[in-house]
mmCIF file of C-alpha atoms and ligand atoms in Angstrom:
data_model
loop_
_atom_site.group_PDB
_atom_site.id
_atom_site.type_symbol
_atom_site.label_atom_id
_atom_site.label_comp_id
_atom_site.label_asym_id
_atom_site.label_seq_id
_atom_site.Cartn_x
_atom_site.Cartn_y
_atom_site.Cartn_z
ATOM 1 C CA MET A 1 72.545 56.389 123.968
ATOM 2 C CA SER A 2 76.106 56.817 122.774
ATOM 3 C CA ASN A 3 78.320 59.550 124.167
ATOM 4 C CA VAL A 4 80.015 62.154 122.021
ATOM 5 C CA LEU A 5 82.842 64.189 123.522
ATOM 6 C CA VAL A 6 83.551 67.616 122.011
ATOM 7 C CA PHE A 7 87.042 69.018 122.536
ATOM 8 C CA LEU A 8 86.703 72.776 123.111
ATOM 9 C CA GLU A 9 89.157 75.460 122.118
ATOM 10 C CA SER A 10 88.690 79.017 123.383
ATOM 11 C CA THR A 11 89.836 82.562 122.718
ATOM 12 C CA ASN A 12 89.539 85.576 125.027
ATOM 13 C CA ASN A 13 85.968 85.916 123.728
ATOM 14 C CA GLY A 14 84.892 82.441 124.790
ATOM 15 C CA ILE A 15 84.604 79.136 122.977
ATOM 16 C CA LYS A 16 85.780 79.320 119.353
ATOM 17 C CA LYS A 17 83.012 79.228 116.761
ATOM 18 C CA SER A 18 84.510 76.047 115.281
ATOM 19 C CA SER A 19 83.971 74.283 118.620
ATOM 20 C CA LEU A 20 80.421 75.673 118.911
ATOM 21 C CA GLU A 21 79.685 74.186 115.473
ATOM 22 C CA LEU A 22 80.687 70.775 116.830
ATOM 23 C CA LEU A 23 78.693 71.143 120.040
ATOM 24 C CA SER A 24 75.678 72.007 117.879
ATOM 25 C CA ALA A 25 76.178 69.022 115.553
ATOM 26 C CA ALA A 26 76.554 66.762 118.588
ATOM 27 C CA LYS A 27 73.410 68.178 120.209
ATOM 28 C CA ASN A 28 71.387 67.916 116.994
ATOM 29 C CA SER A 29 72.388 64.257 116.582
ATOM 30 C CA GLY A 30 70.409 63.220 119.651
ATOM 31 C CA ARG A 31 73.509 61.758 121.301
ATOM 32 C CA ASN A 32 74.574 62.445 124.861
ATOM 33 C CA VAL A 33 76.814 65.533 124.563
ATOM 34 C CA LEU A 34 79.920 65.859 126.717
ATOM 35 C CA ALA A 35 82.721 68.370 126.454
ATOM 36 C CA CYS A 36 86.323 68.742 127.529
ATOM 37 C CA ALA A 37 88.550 71.784 127.848
ATOM 38 C CA PHE A 38 91.926 72.486 129.420
ATOM 39 C CA GLY A 39 93.552 75.546 130.950
ATOM 40 C CA GLU A 40 92.242 78.373 133.117
ATOM 41 C CA SER A 41 89.613 79.284 130.511
ATOM 42 C CA SER A 42 88.068 75.811 130.794
ATOM 43 C CA LYS A 43 85.668 76.749 133.625
ATOM 44 C CA ALA A 44 84.088 79.472 131.510
ATOM 45 C CA ALA A 45 84.112 77.130 128.519
ATOM 46 C CA ALA A 46 82.255 74.472 130.506
ATOM 47 C CA GLU A 47 79.599 77.001 131.495
ATOM 48 C CA GLU A 48 79.162 78.131 127.905
ATOM 49 C CA ALA A 49 79.142 74.537 126.618
ATOM 50 C CA GLY A 50 76.203 73.810 128.922
ATOM 51 C CA LYS A 51 74.196 76.441 127.063
ATOM 52 C CA TYR A 52 74.939 74.619 123.811
ATOM 53 C CA GLY A 53 73.723 71.312 125.134
ATOM 54 C CA ALA A 54 76.692 69.689 126.912
ATOM 55 C CA ALA A 55 75.475 67.636 129.861
ATOM 56 C CA LYS A 56 78.910 67.240 131.410
ATOM 57 C CA ALA A 57 82.287 68.906 130.934
ATOM 58 C CA PHE A 58 85.618 67.304 131.798
ATOM 59 C CA ILE A 59 88.019 70.118 132.500
ATOM 60 C CA CYS A 60 91.476 70.713 133.935
ATOM 61 C CA SER A 61 91.683 74.355 134.942
ATOM 62 C CA ASP A 62 95.310 74.158 136.112
ATOM 63 C CA ALA A 63 97.318 77.091 134.705
ATOM 64 C CA LYS A 64 99.910 74.532 133.553
ATOM 65 C CA LEU A 65 97.471 73.755 130.746
ATOM 66 C CA ASN A 66 97.107 77.332 129.492
ATOM 67 C CA ASP A 67 99.637 76.713 126.746
ATOM 68 C CA TYR A 68 99.512 73.597 124.638
ATOM 69 C CA ASN A 69 101.859 70.822 125.653
ATOM 70 C CA SER A 70 101.411 67.601 123.705
ATOM 71 C CA GLU A 71 102.367 65.314 126.590
ATOM 72 C CA LEU A 72 100.040 66.924 129.150
ATOM 73 C CA TYR A 73 97.178 67.442 126.719
ATOM 74 C CA SER A 74 97.297 63.918 125.301
ATOM 75 C CA ALA A 75 97.362 62.362 128.787
ATOM 76 C CA LEU A 76 94.366 64.480 129.823
ATOM 77 C CA ALA A 77 92.428 63.922 126.609
ATOM 78 C CA VAL A 78 92.871 60.149 127.006
ATOM 79 C CA GLN A 79 91.580 60.410 130.579
ATOM 80 C CA ALA A 80 88.591 62.528 129.497
ATOM 81 C CA ILE A 81 87.686 60.051 126.748
ATOM 82 C CA LYS A 82 87.928 57.100 129.131
ATOM 83 C CA ASP A 83 86.014 58.839 131.937
ATOM 84 C CA SER A 84 83.282 59.993 129.562
ATOM 85 C CA SER A 85 82.917 56.565 127.900
ATOM 86 C CA ALA A 86 82.683 58.446 124.607
ATOM 87 C CA ASP A 87 82.822 56.410 121.438
ATOM 88 C CA LEU A 88 83.025 59.539 119.283
ATOM 89 C CA VAL A 89 85.265 62.578 119.765
ATOM 90 C CA LEU A 90 84.761 65.760 117.759
ATOM 91 C CA ALA A 91 87.364 68.505 117.531
ATOM 92 C CA SER A 92 88.137 71.253 115.073
ATOM 93 C CA SER A 93 90.947 70.553 112.632
ATOM 94 C CA SER A 94 93.178 73.195 114.205
ATOM 95 C CA MET A 95 96.974 73.007 114.371
ATOM 96 C CA LEU A 96 96.620 72.070 118.037
ATOM 97 C CA ALA A 97 94.092 69.292 117.462
ATOM 98 C CA ARG A 98 95.987 67.892 114.486
ATOM 99 C CA ASP A 99 99.027 67.549 116.724
ATOM 100 C CA LEU A 100 97.088 66.242 119.698
ATOM 101 C CA PHE A 101 94.635 63.681 118.395
ATOM 102 C CA PRO A 102 96.943 61.358 116.441
ATOM 103 C CA ARG A 103 98.804 60.939 119.770
ATOM 104 C CA VAL A 104 95.514 60.279 121.571
ATOM 105 C CA ALA A 105 94.421 57.826 118.859
ATOM 106 C CA ALA A 106 97.693 55.930 119.176
ATOM 107 C CA LYS A 107 97.239 55.640 122.948
ATOM 108 C CA LEU A 108 93.639 54.439 122.670
ATOM 109 C CA ASP A 109 93.884 52.427 119.464
ATOM 110 C CA ALA A 110 91.246 54.783 118.098
ATOM 111 C CA ALA A 111 90.528 55.799 114.498
ATOM 112 C CA VAL A 112 91.238 59.443 113.648
ATOM 113 C CA THR A 113 90.544 61.512 110.554
ATOM 114 C CA SER A 114 91.375 65.185 110.108
ATOM 115 C CA ASP A 115 90.512 68.051 107.774
ATOM 116 C CA CYS A 116 86.917 66.877 107.272
ATOM 117 C CA THR A 117 84.371 69.137 105.610
ATOM 118 C CA ASP A 118 81.163 67.086 105.786
ATOM 119 C CA LEU A 119 79.623 65.593 108.892
ATOM 120 C CA GLU A 120 76.224 63.943 109.077
ATOM 121 C CA LEU A 121 75.661 62.747 112.596
ATOM 122 C CA THR A 122 72.642 60.927 113.928
ATOM 123 C CA ALA A 123 72.128 58.955 117.118
ATOM 124 C CA ASP A 124 73.401 55.773 115.525
ATOM 125 C CA ASN A 125 75.250 56.772 112.373
ATOM 126 C CA ILE A 126 78.118 58.953 111.270
ATOM 127 C CA ASN A 127 78.965 60.031 107.745
ATOM 128 C CA VAL A 128 82.232 61.894 107.258
ATOM 129 C CA LYS A 129 83.838 63.291 104.124
ATOM 130 C CA LYS A 130 87.132 65.054 103.488
ATOM 131 C CA PRO A 131 88.565 66.702 100.376
ATOM 132 C CA LEU A 132 91.426 65.104 98.468
ATOM 133 C CA TYR A 133 93.758 66.275 95.687
ATOM 134 C CA SER A 134 93.343 69.987 96.466
ATOM 135 C CA GLY A 135 89.585 69.626 96.678
ATOM 136 C CA LYS A 136 89.178 67.909 93.287
ATOM 137 C CA CYS A 137 87.219 65.104 94.943
ATOM 138 C CA LYS A 138 85.911 64.081 98.330
ATOM 139 C CA ALA A 139 86.609 60.846 100.158
ATOM 140 C CA GLN A 140 84.009 59.233 102.352
ATOM 141 C CA VAL A 141 85.859 58.080 105.444
ATOM 142 C CA GLU A 142 84.894 54.942 107.308
ATOM 143 C CA LEU A 143 86.156 54.788 110.863
ATOM 144 C CA SER A 144 86.184 51.211 112.026
ATOM 145 C CA ALA A 145 87.694 51.401 115.549
ATOM 146 C CA ASP A 146 85.570 51.435 118.712
ATOM 147 C CA ILE A 147 86.583 55.029 119.420
ATOM 148 C CA LYS A 148 86.278 57.398 116.480
ATOM 149 C CA ILE A 149 87.910 60.829 116.379
ATOM 150 C CA VAL A 150 86.795 63.331 113.751
ATOM 151 C CA LEU A 151 88.565 66.651 113.219
ATOM 152 C CA MET A 152 86.418 69.107 111.265
ATOM 153 C CA ARG A 153 87.475 72.217 109.388
ATOM 154 C CA ALA A 154 85.911 75.428 110.723
ATOM 155 C CA ASN A 155 82.883 77.123 109.122
ATOM 156 C CA GLN A 156 81.318 73.905 107.826
ATOM 157 C CA LEU A 157 78.375 73.510 110.219
ATOM 158 C CA PRO A 158 75.650 75.764 111.657
ATOM 159 C CA VAL A 159 75.723 76.929 115.269
ATOM 160 C CA ASN A 160 72.561 76.449 117.343
ATOM 161 C CA GLU A 161 70.888 79.288 119.192
ATOM 162 C CA LEU A 162 71.988 79.700 122.806
ATOM 163 C CA ALA A 163 69.661 77.895 125.181
ATOM 164 C CA ASP A 164 69.351 77.389 128.918
ATOM 165 C CA GLY A 165 71.472 74.573 130.172
ATOM 166 C CA THR A 166 74.198 73.711 132.612
ATOM 167 C CA ALA A 167 76.999 71.228 132.223
ATOM 168 C CA GLU A 168 78.033 69.238 135.270
ATOM 169 C CA VAL A 169 81.728 69.999 135.731
ATOM 170 C CA VAL A 170 84.236 67.221 136.388
ATOM 171 C CA GLU A 171 87.659 68.617 137.308
ATOM 172 C CA LEU A 172 90.541 66.379 136.255
ATOM 173 C CA SER A 173 93.882 66.786 137.959
ATOM 174 C CA ALA A 174 96.865 67.809 135.871
ATOM 175 C CA PRO A 175 98.961 64.743 135.055
ATOM 176 C CA GLU A 176 102.196 64.352 136.999
ATOM 177 C CA ILE A 177 104.510 63.627 134.100
ATOM 178 C CA ASP A 178 108.244 63.990 133.800
ATOM 179 C CA LEU A 179 107.948 66.227 130.732
ATOM 180 C CA LYS A 180 110.309 65.664 127.839
ATOM 181 C CA THR A 181 109.450 69.016 126.304
ATOM 182 C CA LEU A 182 108.909 72.306 128.062
ATOM 183 C CA ILE A 183 107.475 75.427 126.453
ATOM 184 C CA LYS A 184 109.442 78.396 127.719
ATOM 185 C CA GLU A 185 107.634 81.195 125.920
ATOM 186 C CA VAL A 186 104.699 81.644 123.588
ATOM 187 C CA VAL A 187 104.785 84.719 121.381
ATOM 188 C CA LYS A 188 101.239 85.515 120.353
ATOM 189 C CA GLY A 189 100.375 87.447 117.178
ATOM 190 C CA THR A 190 99.243 91.005 117.771
ATOM 191 C CA SER A 191 96.340 90.927 115.303
ATOM 192 C CA GLU A 192 92.873 91.346 116.753
ATOM 193 C CA LYS A 193 91.423 89.540 113.751
ATOM 194 C CA LEU A 194 90.340 85.926 113.787
ATOM 195 C CA ASP A 195 92.992 83.415 112.814
ATOM 196 C CA LEU A 196 92.827 82.426 109.143
ATOM 197 C CA THR A 197 91.627 78.929 110.011
ATOM 198 C CA GLU A 198 88.628 80.380 111.870
ATOM 199 C CA ALA A 199 87.877 83.344 109.629
ATOM 200 C CA ASN A 200 84.516 83.655 107.926
ATOM 201 C CA ILE A 201 85.866 86.056 105.283
ATOM 202 C CA ILE A 202 89.437 86.155 103.953
ATOM 203 C CA VAL A 203 91.016 88.740 101.669
ATOM 204 C CA SER A 204 94.186 87.215 100.308
ATOM 205 C CA GLY A 205 96.954 88.710 98.184
ATOM 206 C CA GLY A 206 99.682 87.353 95.949
ATOM 207 C CA ARG A 207 102.569 88.596 93.855
ATOM 208 C CA GLY A 208 100.119 90.559 91.704
ATOM 209 C CA MET A 209 99.958 93.059 94.571
ATOM 210 C CA ARG A 210 103.382 94.224 93.230
ATOM 211 C CA ASP A 211 105.192 94.946 96.525
ATOM 212 C CA PRO A 212 104.538 95.256 100.296
ATOM 213 C CA GLU A 213 103.136 98.774 99.787
ATOM 214 C CA GLY A 214 100.793 97.505 97.068
ATOM 215 C CA TYR A 215 99.599 94.696 99.373
ATOM 216 C CA LYS A 216 98.446 97.374 101.849
ATOM 217 C CA ILE A 217 95.515 98.340 99.569
ATOM 218 C CA LEU A 218 93.914 95.100 100.762
ATOM 219 C CA GLU A 219 93.781 96.354 104.355
ATOM 220 C CA PRO A 220 90.822 98.781 103.940
ATOM 221 C CA LEU A 221 88.901 96.083 102.043
ATOM 222 C CA ALA A 222 89.571 93.546 104.812
ATOM 223 C CA GLU A 223 88.676 96.140 107.444
ATOM 224 C CA THR A 224 85.366 96.949 105.732
ATOM 225 C CA LEU A 225 84.408 93.278 105.449
ATOM 226 C CA ASN A 226 85.757 92.398 108.909
ATOM 227 C CA ALA A 227 87.929 89.885 107.094
ATOM 228 C CA THR A 228 91.273 88.315 107.942
ATOM 229 C CA LEU A 229 94.185 88.925 105.563
ATOM 230 C CA GLY A 230 95.926 86.002 103.861
ATOM 231 C CA ALA A 231 98.776 85.555 101.413
ATOM 232 C CA THR A 232 100.488 83.225 98.990
ATOM 233 C CA ARG A 233 103.814 81.623 99.708
ATOM 234 C CA ALA A 234 105.435 83.749 96.992
ATOM 235 C CA ILE A 235 104.984 86.923 99.016
ATOM 236 C CA VAL A 236 105.670 85.238 102.343
ATOM 237 C CA ASP A 237 108.986 83.960 100.966
ATOM 238 C CA ASP A 238 109.751 87.475 99.744
ATOM 239 C CA GLY A 239 109.185 88.781 103.264
ATOM 240 C CA TRP A 240 106.166 91.016 102.524
ATOM 241 C CA VAL A 241 104.066 89.403 105.255
ATOM 242 C CA PRO A 242 104.714 86.821 108.026
ATOM 243 C CA HIS A 243 104.385 83.080 107.514
ATOM 244 C CA ASN A 244 101.299 82.824 109.748
ATOM 245 C CA MET A 245 99.407 84.553 106.924
ATOM 246 C CA GLN A 246 100.269 81.909 104.322
ATOM 247 C CA VAL A 247 97.442 79.881 102.847
ATOM 248 C CA GLY A 248 98.202 76.610 101.120
ATOM 249 C CA GLN A 249 99.880 73.253 101.214
ATOM 250 C CA THR A 250 102.739 74.479 103.385
ATOM 251 C CA GLY A 251 100.654 77.170 105.065
ATOM 252 C CA LYS A 252 97.177 77.139 106.567
ATOM 253 C CA THR A 253 94.121 75.284 105.317
ATOM 254 C CA VAL A 254 91.183 77.650 105.391
ATOM 255 C CA ALA A 255 87.472 77.236 104.823
ATOM 256 C CA PRO A 256 85.812 80.666 104.970
ATOM 257 C CA THR A 257 82.406 81.523 103.596
ATOM 258 C CA LEU A 258 84.070 84.048 101.279
ATOM 259 C CA TYR A 259 87.659 84.024 99.929
ATOM 260 C CA ILE A 260 88.739 87.006 97.821
ATOM 261 C CA ALA A 261 91.951 86.165 95.922
ATOM 262 C CA CYS A 262 93.747 89.269 94.668
ATOM 263 C CA GLY A 263 96.645 88.974 92.247
ATOM 264 C CA ILE A 264 96.956 85.257 92.923
ATOM 265 C CA SER A 265 97.643 82.875 90.023
ATOM 266 C CA GLY A 266 96.037 79.815 91.650
ATOM 267 C CA ALA A 267 98.968 77.402 91.845
ATOM 268 C CA ILE A 268 97.964 73.919 92.981
ATOM 269 C CA GLN A 269 99.787 74.394 96.298
ATOM 270 C CA HIS A 270 97.746 77.524 97.016
ATOM 271 C CA LEU A 271 94.478 75.884 95.984
ATOM 272 C CA ALA A 272 95.269 73.014 98.369
ATOM 273 C CA GLY A 273 94.724 75.414 101.251
ATOM 274 C CA MET A 274 91.666 77.348 100.134
ATOM 275 C CA SER A 275 89.559 75.278 97.777
ATOM 276 C CA GLY A 276 87.237 74.400 100.669
ATOM 277 C CA SER A 277 86.018 78.029 100.724
ATOM 278 C CA LYS A 278 82.276 78.326 100.096
ATOM 279 C CA VAL A 279 82.496 81.241 97.646
ATOM 280 C CA ILE A 280 85.718 82.219 95.871
ATOM 281 C CA VAL A 281 86.120 85.585 94.157
ATOM 282 C CA ALA A 282 89.265 86.041 92.044
ATOM 283 C CA ILE A 283 90.710 89.310 90.780
ATOM 284 C CA ASN A 284 93.458 88.831 88.204
ATOM 285 C CA LYS A 285 94.506 90.684 85.072
ATOM 286 C CA ASP A 286 95.256 87.427 83.232
ATOM 287 C CA PRO A 287 91.992 85.828 82.031
ATOM 288 C CA GLU A 288 93.841 82.503 81.695
ATOM 289 C CA ALA A 289 94.991 82.463 85.347
ATOM 290 C CA PRO A 290 94.208 79.005 86.869
ATOM 291 C CA ILE A 291 92.483 80.623 89.858
ATOM 292 C CA PHE A 292 89.498 81.386 87.579
ATOM 293 C CA LYS A 293 88.843 77.644 87.213
ATOM 294 C CA LYS A 294 88.197 77.467 90.968
ATOM 295 C CA ALA A 295 86.478 80.838 91.366
ATOM 296 C CA ASN A 296 82.710 81.257 91.628
ATOM 297 C CA TYR A 297 83.113 84.874 90.516
ATOM 298 C CA GLY A 298 86.013 86.175 88.443
ATOM 299 C CA LEU A 299 86.984 89.804 87.879
ATOM 300 C CA VAL A 300 89.487 90.196 85.042
ATOM 301 C CA GLY A 301 91.418 93.410 85.553
ATOM 302 C CA ASP A 302 94.030 95.274 87.528
ATOM 303 C CA VAL A 303 93.783 94.818 91.304
ATOM 304 C CA PHE A 304 94.833 98.433 91.759
ATOM 305 C CA ASP A 305 91.721 99.566 89.838
ATOM 306 C CA ILE A 306 89.280 97.003 91.178
ATOM 307 C CA VAL A 307 90.137 96.681 94.895
ATOM 308 C CA PRO A 308 89.654 100.408 95.796
ATOM 309 C CA LYS A 309 86.333 100.459 93.886
ATOM 310 C CA LEU A 310 85.153 97.279 95.601
ATOM 311 C CA THR A 311 86.139 98.729 98.968
ATOM 312 C CA GLU A 312 84.117 101.891 98.319
ATOM 313 C CA GLU A 313 81.099 99.873 97.168
ATOM 314 C CA PHE A 314 81.202 97.682 100.267
ATOM 315 C CA LYS A 315 81.646 100.729 102.509
ATOM 316 C CA ALA A 316 78.519 102.221 100.967
ATOM 317 C CA ILE A 317 76.338 99.189 101.645
ATOM 318 C CA LEU A 318 77.757 97.774 104.913
HETATM 319 C C1 FAD B 1 106.478 72.250 97.858
HETATM 320 C C2 FAD B 1 105.783 73.549 97.576
HETATM 321 C C3 FAD B 1 104.890 74.037 98.501
HETATM 322 C C4 FAD B 1 104.223 75.245 98.263
HETATM 323 N N1 FAD B 1 103.313 75.687 99.185
HETATM 324 C C5 FAD B 1 102.609 76.811 98.905
HETATM 325 C C6 FAD B 1 101.610 77.287 99.806
HETATM 326 O O1 FAD B 1 101.399 76.736 100.893
HETATM 327 N N2 FAD B 1 100.922 78.385 99.467
HETATM 328 C C7 FAD B 1 101.126 79.065 98.285
HETATM 329 O O2 FAD B 1 100.435 80.057 98.039
HETATM 330 N N3 FAD B 1 102.069 78.642 97.426
HETATM 331 C C8 FAD B 1 102.825 77.543 97.723
HETATM 332 N N4 FAD B 1 103.798 77.173 96.849
HETATM 333 C C9 FAD B 1 104.146 78.072 95.760
HETATM 334 C C10 FAD B 1 103.232 77.962 94.563
HETATM 335 O O3 FAD B 1 103.693 76.952 93.696
HETATM 336 C C11 FAD B 1 103.223 79.287 93.773
HETATM 337 O O4 FAD B 1 104.546 79.627 93.410
HETATM 338 C C12 FAD B 1 102.632 80.469 94.533
HETATM 339 O O5 FAD B 1 101.393 80.122 95.099
HETATM 340 C C13 FAD B 1 102.430 81.618 93.569
HETATM 341 O O6 FAD B 1 102.043 82.757 94.295
HETATM 342 P P1 FAD B 1 101.287 83.958 93.584
HETATM 343 O O7 FAD B 1 100.003 83.492 93.021
HETATM 344 O O8 FAD B 1 101.291 85.068 94.571
HETATM 345 O O9 FAD B 1 102.317 84.399 92.448
HETATM 346 P P2 FAD B 1 102.285 84.211 90.889
HETATM 347 O O10 FAD B 1 102.148 82.781 90.529
HETATM 348 O O11 FAD B 1 103.472 84.944 90.395
HETATM 349 O O12 FAD B 1 100.956 84.935 90.403
HETATM 350 C C14 FAD B 1 100.744 86.302 90.435
HETATM 351 C C15 FAD B 1 99.413 86.553 89.742
HETATM 352 O O13 FAD B 1 99.112 87.920 89.845
HETATM 353 C C16 FAD B 1 98.518 88.349 88.621
HETATM 354 N N5 FAD B 1 98.742 89.793 88.557
HETATM 355 C C17 FAD B 1 99.926 90.464 88.390
HETATM 356 N N6 FAD B 1 99.723 91.786 88.439
HETATM 357 C C18 FAD B 1 98.396 91.977 88.613
HETATM 358 C C19 FAD B 1 97.579 93.116 88.737
HETATM 359 N N7 FAD B 1 98.082 94.365 88.719
HETATM 360 N N8 FAD B 1 96.246 92.941 88.887
HETATM 361 C C20 FAD B 1 95.703 91.699 88.903
HETATM 362 N N9 FAD B 1 96.427 90.576 88.812
HETATM 363 C C21 FAD B 1 97.773 90.708 88.671
HETATM 364 C C22 FAD B 1 99.236 87.557 87.558
HETATM 365 O O14 FAD B 1 98.427 87.482 86.395
HETATM 366 C C23 FAD B 1 99.423 86.220 88.241
HETATM 367 O O15 FAD B 1 98.352 85.340 87.943
HETATM 368 C C24 FAD B 1 104.473 75.971 97.074
HETATM 369 C C25 FAD B 1 105.376 75.459 96.145
HETATM 370 C C26 FAD B 1 106.028 74.280 96.372
HETATM 371 C C27 FAD B 1 106.977 73.738 95.367
#
């Protein structure tokens, strides 16, 4: 039976949902499921991974690995892949993984594809697709190397129910490398909300929100829906909100179940980051706005009329 290694990323609340999706897909494929995780949270991650079907977890719980360092992580990931004899590696298409796995692929002469939205995995076959041209079409990707690495967008796959299970833990030692780069400080965002790339629901605003005060009417809506707030580059460039909230070609690629676009025209560079959303709702006063071509549901009207009413309606039913 072939071995599939799932690279786990965690938050303070445990393994990220995007990683659980991959553990579930691996388990459902009938392959031998292995996991790897780095940093002090990796012990807890290994325990949790066992409940999602991982038979073995390769971890390095050294505190040196708490923050991402490409040299340390790539050396460890290569070791985990070799030690696990995995011929398939699954990871979420996070910023971290998109930096890490091309390095790993280069070291192992492996094939890597990122930003995938479709994964059909059986014991002896893999079918992977990724969107191209801002989601206008999908490419079927053939990975021809012996080791295949697939990075999946979040929120694309179901998560299995928790079951009983324990992963055997293999502790790897932190590589002794003369580091060329050293991270001195990591400044974490203060938001309690899920990162945009992980979010299941996103309420996003653009220049149609008029000004930073106007943008704030999205907060109660996001709060009610337990959504993460997003933005277009136009308002990020104008300093209304920080860059980590930008969705699009030069911002984050998101794939929520629901994306509510408020006062957003739907420029191609914005669509590039959000067209993988399952359901798109657009609110715009211009019926010709390009966003309506992508939207599943369109509300033509003033955001300042519609958003407060929507918020009240949701409050009443949720
Ligand atoms: C190289 C490059 C990279 C880029 N990368 C990104 C990126 O990553 N992300 C990104 O978003 N953009 C990106 N852009 C910018 C992009 O081209 C657009 O300029 C930007 O997305 C427009 O933002 P917007 O929709 O907020 O503003 P606008 O295009 O100005 O649209 C505002 C919309 O609000 C509507 N509106 C106005 N008032 C109201 C109201 N009261 N009620 C309802 N609707 C209203 C208008 O009808 C209009 O459709 C990039 C551009 C370039 C050149």
